[in-house]
Amino acid sequence: MDDNKSPRTVILSGKTSETGDSDSSILTQTEDHAVPKSKSWGWFLIGLIGIPLLCGILIGIEQNILPEAGGSFGHEHRDDNEIDIKGTIIISEQNYTVFRSEFNILIESDGETNSRIEYIYIEFDGEHCEGDYQYGNPKDWKNMDSCSSWDYVNDENIILTENIFWRQNETYFEFAVHKNISANNGFEINHAGVDFLPEPWVENTLIMIQNLILLFIPILIIGSIIWGFTRGDRMFAWGTLTGTLLAPVAFFILFVILVILAFGLDSMGLDF
């Protein structure tokens, strides 16, 4: 070997900056390759669980703001500590104990009859009795229309309805309970309530909110799918599709199969 020869050199073509950029890009791709994968599964779970859960919450809200009598904006309730004993009264030569409670909807009506009221009710000892406010004059004593306790032998519920009366007395609802019921130890009316139609502006507002919710739900689902496939993460779109469309369809098909199988086995005399 000739010591006077210069060492062999390696010549790299291209600019130095280009070489460095090429190496760094290779390193970057290798290091970040696993990160999007874990994030994608997170997006998939959000689409699979989060979007259906949000839709369920919206449906629950839509169902609870019913613009009808007895809904969240068409009901007034009184507990036992808000129900007073007024005294006794004689109806058809029978003694009755009178319970009473004041209601805001009657105060707003200045004690006059209110066309928005539909039903009044009381509850005691596990019983539920109600009367139709619009039937007859609500300021006259009248029997309850129905009670939850029935005489199943005769298929009639006359036992309680004929022993409980009600009426509107200015801003109060009064309930007359026969002595043979009210004389029982510890007897008390646990709850009293009124079901009425919301005011027109409240009803219209609730209907509008319901329609907006029902319109927003499909927009939410379709928008999530489109956003996932175009701008977001495709796994989010697939999760939304699975949670809102594929899974319900699969469960429905499975249910139909089980029903058919149950009927088939039953016709063969086998237990499912």
PDB file of C-alpha atoms in Angstrom:
ATOM      1  CA  MET A   1       0.000   0.000   0.000  1.00  0.00           C
ATOM      2  CA  ASP A   2       1.373   3.369  -1.004  1.00  0.00           C
ATOM      3  CA  ASP A   3       1.340   5.736   1.925  1.00  0.00           C
ATOM      4  CA  ASN A   4       1.615   8.702  -0.457  1.00  0.00           C
ATOM      5  CA  LYS A   5      -1.817   8.033  -2.016  1.00  0.00           C
ATOM      6  CA  SER A   6      -4.677  10.137  -0.748  1.00  0.00           C
ATOM      7  CA  PRO A   7      -7.588   8.252   0.885  1.00  0.00           C
ATOM      8  CA  ARG A   8     -10.630   7.433  -1.232  1.00  0.00           C
ATOM      9  CA  THR A   9     -13.381   9.960  -0.776  1.00  0.00           C
ATOM     10  CA  VAL A  10     -17.132   9.478  -1.090  1.00  0.00           C
ATOM     11  CA  ILE A  11     -18.913  12.257  -2.902  1.00  0.00           C
ATOM     12  CA  LEU A  12     -22.593  12.828  -2.034  1.00  0.00           C
ATOM     13  CA  SER A  13     -24.631  14.431  -4.772  1.00  0.00           C
ATOM     14  CA  GLY A  14     -27.177  17.070  -4.008  1.00  0.00           C
ATOM     15  CA  LYS A  15     -27.329  19.782  -1.415  1.00  0.00           C
ATOM     16  CA  THR A  16     -26.562  19.120   2.208  1.00  0.00           C
ATOM     17  CA  SER A  17     -29.965  20.383   3.293  1.00  0.00           C
ATOM     18  CA  GLU A  18     -31.727  17.922   0.979  1.00  0.00           C
ATOM     19  CA  THR A  19     -29.872  14.994   2.487  1.00  0.00           C
ATOM     20  CA  GLY A  20     -30.747  16.056   6.006  1.00  0.00           C
ATOM     21  CA  ASP A  21     -34.384  16.516   5.129  1.00  0.00           C
ATOM     22  CA  SER A  22     -34.566  13.054   3.607  1.00  0.00           C
ATOM     23  CA  ASP A  23     -33.139  11.422   6.726  1.00  0.00           C
ATOM     24  CA  SER A  24     -35.368  13.355   9.097  1.00  0.00           C
ATOM     25  CA  SER A  25     -38.496  12.503   7.112  1.00  0.00           C
ATOM     26  CA  ILE A  26     -37.673   8.799   7.318  1.00  0.00           C
ATOM     27  CA  LEU A  27     -37.165   9.054  11.079  1.00  0.00           C
ATOM     28  CA  THR A  28     -40.364  11.005  11.539  1.00  0.00           C
ATOM     29  CA  GLN A  29     -42.457   8.440   9.681  1.00  0.00           C
ATOM     30  CA  THR A  30     -40.978   5.635  11.751  1.00  0.00           C
ATOM     31  CA  GLU A  31     -41.513   7.349  15.108  1.00  0.00           C
ATOM     32  CA  ASP A  32     -45.107   8.630  14.577  1.00  0.00           C
ATOM     33  CA  HIS A  33     -46.440   5.581  12.770  1.00  0.00           C
ATOM     34  CA  ALA A  34     -48.016   4.045  15.893  1.00  0.00           C
ATOM     35  CA  VAL A  35     -49.621   7.260  17.239  1.00  0.00           C
ATOM     36  CA  PRO A  36     -52.480   7.702  14.738  1.00  0.00           C
ATOM     37  CA  LYS A  37     -53.490   4.075  15.251  1.00  0.00           C
ATOM     38  CA  SER A  38     -54.248   4.470  18.959  1.00  0.00           C
ATOM     39  CA  LYS A  39     -55.955   7.783  18.354  1.00  0.00           C
ATOM     40  CA  SER A  40     -58.083   6.206  15.627  1.00  0.00           C
ATOM     41  CA  TRP A  41     -59.437   3.585  18.022  1.00  0.00           C
ATOM     42  CA  GLY A  42     -60.284   6.379  20.431  1.00  0.00           C
ATOM     43  CA  TRP A  43     -62.222   8.137  17.690  1.00  0.00           C
ATOM     44  CA  PHE A  44     -63.938   4.842  16.839  1.00  0.00           C
ATOM     45  CA  LEU A  45     -65.153   4.453  20.438  1.00  0.00           C
ATOM     46  CA  ILE A  46     -66.393   8.049  20.475  1.00  0.00           C
ATOM     47  CA  GLY A  47     -68.421   7.345  17.349  1.00  0.00           C
ATOM     48  CA  LEU A  48     -69.583   3.943  18.607  1.00  0.00           C
ATOM     49  CA  ILE A  49     -70.628   5.030  22.113  1.00  0.00           C
ATOM     50  CA  GLY A  50     -70.552   8.823  22.336  1.00  0.00           C
ATOM     51  CA  ILE A  51     -72.786   9.691  19.380  1.00  0.00           C
ATOM     52  CA  PRO A  52     -75.544   7.129  20.216  1.00  0.00           C
ATOM     53  CA  LEU A  53     -75.399   8.228  23.874  1.00  0.00           C
ATOM     54  CA  LEU A  54     -75.807  11.876  22.877  1.00  0.00           C
ATOM     55  CA  CYS A  55     -78.718  10.939  20.617  1.00  0.00           C
ATOM     56  CA  GLY A  56     -80.312   9.038  23.504  1.00  0.00           C
ATOM     57  CA  ILE A  57     -79.981  12.055  25.807  1.00  0.00           C
ATOM     58  CA  LEU A  58     -81.587  14.305  23.190  1.00  0.00           C
ATOM     59  CA  ILE A  59     -84.460  11.841  22.706  1.00  0.00           C
ATOM     60  CA  GLY A  60     -84.940  11.728  26.491  1.00  0.00           C
ATOM     61  CA  ILE A  61     -85.171  15.522  26.621  1.00  0.00           C
ATOM     62  CA  GLU A  62     -87.612  15.523  23.715  1.00  0.00           C
ATOM     63  CA  GLN A  63     -89.833  12.975  25.470  1.00  0.00           C
ATOM     64  CA  ASN A  64     -89.828  14.858  28.795  1.00  0.00           C
ATOM     65  CA  ILE A  65     -90.927  18.249  27.488  1.00  0.00           C
ATOM     66  CA  LEU A  66     -94.306  17.039  26.292  1.00  0.00           C
ATOM     67  CA  PRO A  67     -96.602  19.974  25.437  1.00  0.00           C
ATOM     68  CA  GLU A  68     -99.639  18.233  26.923  1.00  0.00           C
ATOM     69  CA  ALA A  69    -101.528  17.886  30.177  1.00  0.00           C
ATOM     70  CA  GLY A  70     -99.480  16.088  32.805  1.00  0.00           C
ATOM     71  CA  GLY A  71     -96.162  16.951  31.159  1.00  0.00           C
ATOM     72  CA  SER A  72     -93.315  18.871  32.759  1.00  0.00           C
ATOM     73  CA  PHE A  73     -95.065  22.185  32.018  1.00  0.00           C
ATOM     74  CA  GLY A  74     -98.620  20.928  32.527  1.00  0.00           C
ATOM     75  CA  HIS A  75     -98.614  19.561  36.052  1.00  0.00           C
ATOM     76  CA  GLU A  76     -98.799  20.858  39.616  1.00  0.00           C
ATOM     77  CA  HIS A  77     -98.180  18.656  42.631  1.00  0.00           C
ATOM     78  CA  ARG A  78     -98.741  18.849  46.396  1.00  0.00           C
ATOM     79  CA  ASP A  79     -97.233  16.574  49.069  1.00  0.00           C
ATOM     80  CA  ASP A  80     -98.876  15.549  52.341  1.00  0.00           C
ATOM     81  CA  ASN A  81     -97.376  18.475  54.291  1.00  0.00           C
ATOM     82  CA  GLU A  82     -99.108  20.860  51.862  1.00  0.00           C
ATOM     83  CA  ILE A  83    -102.530  19.221  52.259  1.00  0.00           C
ATOM     84  CA  ASP A  84    -104.637  20.410  55.206  1.00  0.00           C
ATOM     85  CA  ILE A  85    -107.673  18.965  56.960  1.00  0.00           C
ATOM     86  CA  LYS A  86    -110.487  21.512  56.773  1.00  0.00           C
ATOM     87  CA  GLY A  87    -113.001  19.645  58.910  1.00  0.00           C
ATOM     88  CA  THR A  88    -116.038  17.467  58.264  1.00  0.00           C
ATOM     89  CA  ILE A  89    -119.032  17.772  55.970  1.00  0.00           C
ATOM     90  CA  ILE A  90    -122.269  15.842  55.443  1.00  0.00           C
ATOM     91  CA  ILE A  91    -122.998  14.605  51.926  1.00  0.00           C
ATOM     92  CA  SER A  92    -126.086  12.437  51.310  1.00  0.00           C
ATOM     93  CA  GLU A  93    -126.479  12.069  55.098  1.00  0.00           C
ATOM     94  CA  GLN A  94    -122.986  10.605  55.392  1.00  0.00           C
ATOM     95  CA  ASN A  95    -119.998  12.080  57.254  1.00  0.00           C
ATOM     96  CA  TYR A  96    -116.922  12.983  55.229  1.00  0.00           C
ATOM     97  CA  THR A  97    -113.537  14.398  56.213  1.00  0.00           C
ATOM     98  CA  VAL A  98    -112.491  17.302  53.987  1.00  0.00           C
ATOM     99  CA  PHE A  99    -108.886  17.726  52.864  1.00  0.00           C
ATOM    100  CA  ARG A 100    -107.802  20.793  50.891  1.00  0.00           C
ATOM    101  CA  SER A 101    -104.797  22.309  49.149  1.00  0.00           C
ATOM    102  CA  GLU A 102    -104.262  25.550  47.243  1.00  0.00           C
ATOM    103  CA  PHE A 103    -102.958  25.421  43.673  1.00  0.00           C
ATOM    104  CA  ASN A 104    -101.153  28.111  41.717  1.00  0.00           C
ATOM    105  CA  ILE A 105    -103.143  27.508  38.555  1.00  0.00           C
ATOM    106  CA  LEU A 106    -106.319  28.385  40.474  1.00  0.00           C
ATOM    107  CA  ILE A 107    -104.646  31.464  41.972  1.00  0.00           C
ATOM    108  CA  GLU A 108    -103.710  32.592  38.452  1.00  0.00           C
ATOM    109  CA  SER A 109    -107.367  32.105  37.460  1.00  0.00           C
ATOM    110  CA  ASP A 110    -108.556  34.217  40.445  1.00  0.00           C
ATOM    111  CA  GLY A 111    -110.496  31.229  41.708  1.00  0.00           C
ATOM    112  CA  GLU A 112    -112.544  30.919  38.537  1.00  0.00           C
ATOM    113  CA  THR A 113    -112.855  27.726  36.521  1.00  0.00           C
ATOM    114  CA  ASN A 114    -109.951  27.122  34.162  1.00  0.00           C
ATOM    115  CA  SER A 115    -110.451  25.564  30.731  1.00  0.00           C
ATOM    116  CA  ARG A 116    -106.815  24.374  30.650  1.00  0.00           C
ATOM    117  CA  ILE A 117    -107.301  21.985  33.603  1.00  0.00           C
ATOM    118  CA  GLU A 118    -108.108  18.400  32.611  1.00  0.00           C
ATOM    119  CA  TYR A 119    -107.699  16.129  35.646  1.00  0.00           C
ATOM    120  CA  ILE A 120    -107.291  16.335  39.401  1.00  0.00           C
ATOM    121  CA  TYR A 121    -106.117  13.413  41.520  1.00  0.00           C
ATOM    122  CA  ILE A 122    -105.222  12.255  45.026  1.00  0.00           C
ATOM    123  CA  GLU A 123    -103.098   9.369  46.281  1.00  0.00           C
ATOM    124  CA  PHE A 124    -103.329   7.544  49.616  1.00  0.00           C
ATOM    125  CA  ASP A 125    -102.409   4.083  50.907  1.00  0.00           C
ATOM    126  CA  GLY A 126    -101.153   3.101  47.462  1.00  0.00           C
ATOM    127  CA  GLU A 127    -104.405   4.189  45.800  1.00  0.00           C
ATOM    128  CA  HIS A 128    -104.689   6.673  42.936  1.00  0.00           C
ATOM    129  CA  CYS A 129    -108.068   8.353  42.359  1.00  0.00           C
ATOM    130  CA  GLU A 130    -108.749  11.002  39.743  1.00  0.00           C
ATOM    131  CA  GLY A 131    -111.593  13.140  38.483  1.00  0.00           C
ATOM    132  CA  ASP A 132    -112.344  14.799  35.150  1.00  0.00           C
ATOM    133  CA  TYR A 133    -112.294  18.564  35.719  1.00  0.00           C
ATOM    134  CA  GLN A 134    -114.164  19.361  32.511  1.00  0.00           C
ATOM    135  CA  TYR A 135    -117.119  17.094  33.337  1.00  0.00           C
ATOM    136  CA  GLY A 136    -119.907  19.093  34.967  1.00  0.00           C
ATOM    137  CA  ASN A 137    -119.394  22.126  37.177  1.00  0.00           C
ATOM    138  CA  PRO A 138    -116.070  21.766  39.050  1.00  0.00           C
ATOM    139  CA  LYS A 139    -117.416  23.921  41.883  1.00  0.00           C
ATOM    140  CA  ASP A 140    -120.033  21.287  42.779  1.00  0.00           C
ATOM    141  CA  TRP A 141    -119.240  18.184  44.820  1.00  0.00           C
ATOM    142  CA  LYS A 142    -118.854  15.173  42.531  1.00  0.00           C
ATOM    143  CA  ASN A 143    -117.500  11.638  42.788  1.00  0.00           C
ATOM    144  CA  MET A 144    -114.059  10.641  41.596  1.00  0.00           C
ATOM    145  CA  ASP A 145    -114.245   9.098  38.124  1.00  0.00           C
ATOM    146  CA  SER A 146    -111.772   6.284  38.719  1.00  0.00           C
ATOM    147  CA  CYS A 147    -109.511   4.748  41.349  1.00  0.00           C
ATOM    148  CA  SER A 148    -106.699   2.243  41.019  1.00  0.00           C
ATOM    149  CA  SER A 149    -108.367  -0.219  43.418  1.00  0.00           C
ATOM    150  CA  TRP A 150    -110.909  -2.362  41.597  1.00  0.00           C
ATOM    151  CA  ASP A 151    -113.414  -4.931  42.753  1.00  0.00           C
ATOM    152  CA  TYR A 152    -112.129  -7.620  40.392  1.00  0.00           C
ATOM    153  CA  VAL A 153    -114.993  -9.991  41.252  1.00  0.00           C
ATOM    154  CA  ASN A 154    -117.586  -7.594  39.818  1.00  0.00           C
ATOM    155  CA  ASP A 155    -115.123  -5.788  37.533  1.00  0.00           C
ATOM    156  CA  GLU A 156    -116.109  -2.450  39.077  1.00  0.00           C
ATOM    157  CA  ASN A 157    -114.275   0.201  41.075  1.00  0.00           C
ATOM    158  CA  ILE A 158    -117.306   1.618  42.861  1.00  0.00           C
ATOM    159  CA  ILE A 159    -115.907   0.979  46.356  1.00  0.00           C
ATOM    160  CA  LEU A 160    -113.670   4.046  46.446  1.00  0.00           C
ATOM    161  CA  THR A 161    -115.228   6.279  43.794  1.00  0.00           C
ATOM    162  CA  GLU A 162    -118.547   6.389  45.651  1.00  0.00           C
ATOM    163  CA  ASN A 163    -116.791   7.288  48.900  1.00  0.00           C
ATOM    164  CA  ILE A 164    -114.598  10.154  47.665  1.00  0.00           C
ATOM    165  CA  PHE A 165    -115.832  13.518  46.400  1.00  0.00           C
ATOM    166  CA  TRP A 166    -113.993  16.562  45.107  1.00  0.00           C
ATOM    167  CA  ARG A 167    -114.676  20.164  44.120  1.00  0.00           C
ATOM    168  CA  GLN A 168    -112.985  23.492  43.404  1.00  0.00           C
ATOM    169  CA  ASN A 169    -113.507  26.042  46.176  1.00  0.00           C
ATOM    170  CA  GLU A 170    -112.062  29.319  44.871  1.00  0.00           C
ATOM    171  CA  THR A 171    -108.251  28.786  44.784  1.00  0.00           C
ATOM    172  CA  TYR A 172    -108.433  25.412  46.574  1.00  0.00           C
ATOM    173  CA  PHE A 173    -109.210  21.883  45.547  1.00  0.00           C
ATOM    174  CA  GLU A 174    -111.125  20.058  48.275  1.00  0.00           C
ATOM    175  CA  PHE A 175    -111.449  16.310  48.681  1.00  0.00           C
ATOM    176  CA  ALA A 176    -114.146  14.746  50.854  1.00  0.00           C
ATOM    177  CA  VAL A 177    -113.269  11.242  52.056  1.00  0.00           C
ATOM    178  CA  HIS A 178    -115.886   9.046  53.738  1.00  0.00           C
ATOM    179  CA  LYS A 179    -115.369   8.469  57.444  1.00  0.00           C
ATOM    180  CA  ASN A 180    -115.093   4.713  56.991  1.00  0.00           C
ATOM    181  CA  ILE A 181    -111.880   5.412  55.041  1.00  0.00           C
ATOM    182  CA  SER A 182    -110.462   8.473  56.788  1.00  0.00           C
ATOM    183  CA  ALA A 183    -111.070   7.003  60.269  1.00  0.00           C
ATOM    184  CA  ASN A 184    -108.376   4.372  59.718  1.00  0.00           C
ATOM    185  CA  ASN A 185    -105.329   4.903  61.913  1.00  0.00           C
ATOM    186  CA  GLY A 186    -102.613   6.887  60.195  1.00  0.00           C
ATOM    187  CA  PHE A 187    -104.771   7.770  57.186  1.00  0.00           C
ATOM    188  CA  GLU A 188    -103.543  10.723  55.144  1.00  0.00           C
ATOM    189  CA  ILE A 189    -103.604  11.897  51.565  1.00  0.00           C
ATOM    190  CA  ASN A 190    -100.005  11.551  50.424  1.00  0.00           C
ATOM    191  CA  HIS A 191    -100.254  13.464  47.169  1.00  0.00           C
ATOM    192  CA  ALA A 192    -102.657  15.709  45.303  1.00  0.00           C
ATOM    193  CA  GLY A 193    -102.145  17.044  41.824  1.00  0.00           C
ATOM    194  CA  VAL A 194    -103.551  18.773  38.781  1.00  0.00           C
ATOM    195  CA  ASP A 195    -102.894  17.969  35.124  1.00  0.00           C
ATOM    196  CA  PHE A 196    -103.479  20.870  32.763  1.00  0.00           C
ATOM    197  CA  LEU A 197    -102.575  22.084  29.301  1.00  0.00           C
ATOM    198  CA  PRO A 198     -99.632  24.500  29.160  1.00  0.00           C
ATOM    199  CA  GLU A 199    -100.288  28.067  28.106  1.00  0.00           C
ATOM    200  CA  PRO A 200    -100.384  28.445  24.298  1.00  0.00           C
ATOM    201  CA  TRP A 201     -97.021  30.237  24.077  1.00  0.00           C
ATOM    202  CA  VAL A 202     -95.393  27.550  26.244  1.00  0.00           C
ATOM    203  CA  GLU A 203     -96.978  24.788  24.167  1.00  0.00           C
ATOM    204  CA  ASN A 204     -95.780  26.367  20.902  1.00  0.00           C
ATOM    205  CA  THR A 205     -92.265  26.813  22.302  1.00  0.00           C
ATOM    206  CA  LEU A 206     -92.106  23.190  23.456  1.00  0.00           C
ATOM    207  CA  ILE A 207     -93.312  21.930  20.083  1.00  0.00           C
ATOM    208  CA  MET A 208     -90.647  24.028  18.358  1.00  0.00           C
ATOM    209  CA  ILE A 209     -87.927  22.647  20.675  1.00  0.00           C
ATOM    210  CA  GLN A 210     -89.121  19.091  20.034  1.00  0.00           C
ATOM    211  CA  ASN A 211     -89.010  19.627  16.272  1.00  0.00           C
ATOM    212  CA  LEU A 212     -85.519  21.132  16.484  1.00  0.00           C
ATOM    213  CA  ILE A 213     -84.273  18.144  18.503  1.00  0.00           C
ATOM    214  CA  LEU A 214     -85.807  15.660  16.063  1.00  0.00           C
ATOM    215  CA  LEU A 215     -84.214  17.595  13.191  1.00  0.00           C
ATOM    216  CA  PHE A 216     -80.837  17.853  14.915  1.00  0.00           C
ATOM    217  CA  ILE A 217     -80.436  14.111  15.608  1.00  0.00           C
ATOM    218  CA  PRO A 218     -80.152  12.963  11.944  1.00  0.00           C
ATOM    219  CA  ILE A 219     -78.009  16.029  11.182  1.00  0.00           C
ATOM    220  CA  LEU A 220     -75.706  15.022  14.043  1.00  0.00           C
ATOM    221  CA  ILE A 221     -75.385  11.445  12.768  1.00  0.00           C
ATOM    222  CA  ILE A 222     -74.953  12.292   9.083  1.00  0.00           C
ATOM    223  CA  GLY A 223     -72.670  15.227   9.861  1.00  0.00           C
ATOM    224  CA  SER A 224     -70.444  13.055  12.069  1.00  0.00           C
ATOM    225  CA  ILE A 225     -70.102  10.455   9.320  1.00  0.00           C
ATOM    226  CA  ILE A 226     -69.315  13.037   6.630  1.00  0.00           C
ATOM    227  CA  TRP A 227     -66.851  14.886   8.866  1.00  0.00           C
ATOM    228  CA  GLY A 228     -65.113  11.624   9.752  1.00  0.00           C
ATOM    229  CA  PHE A 229     -64.640  10.552   6.143  1.00  0.00           C
ATOM    230  CA  THR A 230     -63.622  13.977   4.809  1.00  0.00           C
ATOM    231  CA  ARG A 231     -61.883  16.083   7.461  1.00  0.00           C
ATOM    232  CA  GLY A 232     -61.621  14.042  10.628  1.00  0.00           C
ATOM    233  CA  ASP A 233     -60.708  10.441  11.360  1.00  0.00           C
ATOM    234  CA  ARG A 234     -62.263   7.691   9.245  1.00  0.00           C
ATOM    235  CA  MET A 235     -62.492   5.453  12.325  1.00  0.00           C
ATOM    236  CA  PHE A 236     -64.792   8.047  13.909  1.00  0.00           C
ATOM    237  CA  ALA A 237     -67.066   7.780  10.887  1.00  0.00           C
ATOM    238  CA  TRP A 238     -67.033   3.970  11.028  1.00  0.00           C
ATOM    239  CA  GLY A 239     -67.747   4.062  14.763  1.00  0.00           C
ATOM    240  CA  THR A 240     -70.727   6.363  14.198  1.00  0.00           C
ATOM    241  CA  LEU A 241     -72.028   4.112  11.419  1.00  0.00           C
ATOM    242  CA  THR A 242     -71.672   1.051  13.624  1.00  0.00           C
ATOM    243  CA  GLY A 243     -73.257   2.623  16.698  1.00  0.00           C
ATOM    244  CA  THR A 244     -76.213   4.295  15.011  1.00  0.00           C
ATOM    245  CA  LEU A 245     -76.987   2.074  12.024  1.00  0.00           C
ATOM    246  CA  LEU A 246     -75.211  -1.273  11.862  1.00  0.00           C
ATOM    247  CA  ALA A 247     -75.568  -2.297  15.522  1.00  0.00           C
ATOM    248  CA  PRO A 248     -79.346  -1.541  15.745  1.00  0.00           C
ATOM    249  CA  VAL A 249     -79.941  -3.406  12.469  1.00  0.00           C
ATOM    250  CA  ALA A 250     -77.887  -6.365  13.704  1.00  0.00           C
ATOM    251  CA  PHE A 251     -79.796  -6.471  17.005  1.00  0.00           C
ATOM    252  CA  PHE A 252     -83.111  -6.288  15.144  1.00  0.00           C
ATOM    253  CA  ILE A 253     -82.135  -9.163  12.843  1.00  0.00           C
ATOM    254  CA  LEU A 254     -80.988 -11.185  15.857  1.00  0.00           C
ATOM    255  CA  PHE A 255     -84.294 -10.456  17.611  1.00  0.00           C
ATOM    256  CA  VAL A 256     -86.285 -11.618  14.567  1.00  0.00           C
ATOM    257  CA  ILE A 257     -84.209 -14.798  14.375  1.00  0.00           C
ATOM    258  CA  LEU A 258     -84.792 -15.517  18.070  1.00  0.00           C
ATOM    259  CA  VAL A 259     -88.553 -14.928  17.709  1.00  0.00           C
ATOM    260  CA  ILE A 260     -88.743 -17.255  14.696  1.00  0.00           C
ATOM    261  CA  LEU A 261     -86.660 -19.828  16.541  1.00  0.00           C
ATOM    262  CA  ALA A 262     -88.877 -19.568  19.630  1.00  0.00           C
ATOM    263  CA  PHE A 263     -92.069 -20.073  17.593  1.00  0.00           C
ATOM    264  CA  GLY A 264     -90.468 -22.943  15.705  1.00  0.00           C
ATOM    265  CA  LEU A 265     -89.417 -24.750  18.866  1.00  0.00           C
ATOM    266  CA  ASP A 266     -92.793 -24.049  20.500  1.00  0.00           C
ATOM    267  CA  SER A 267     -94.622 -25.601  17.544  1.00  0.00           C
ATOM    268  CA  MET A 268     -92.416 -28.663  17.977  1.00  0.00           C
ATOM    269  CA  GLY A 269     -93.319 -28.842  21.659  1.00  0.00           C
ATOM    270  CA  LEU A 270     -89.835 -27.872  22.811  1.00  0.00           C
ATOM    271  CA  ASP A 271     -88.928 -25.204  25.340  1.00  0.00           C
ATOM    272  CA  PHE A 272     -86.771 -22.355  24.128  1.00  0.00           C
TER     273      PHE A 272
END
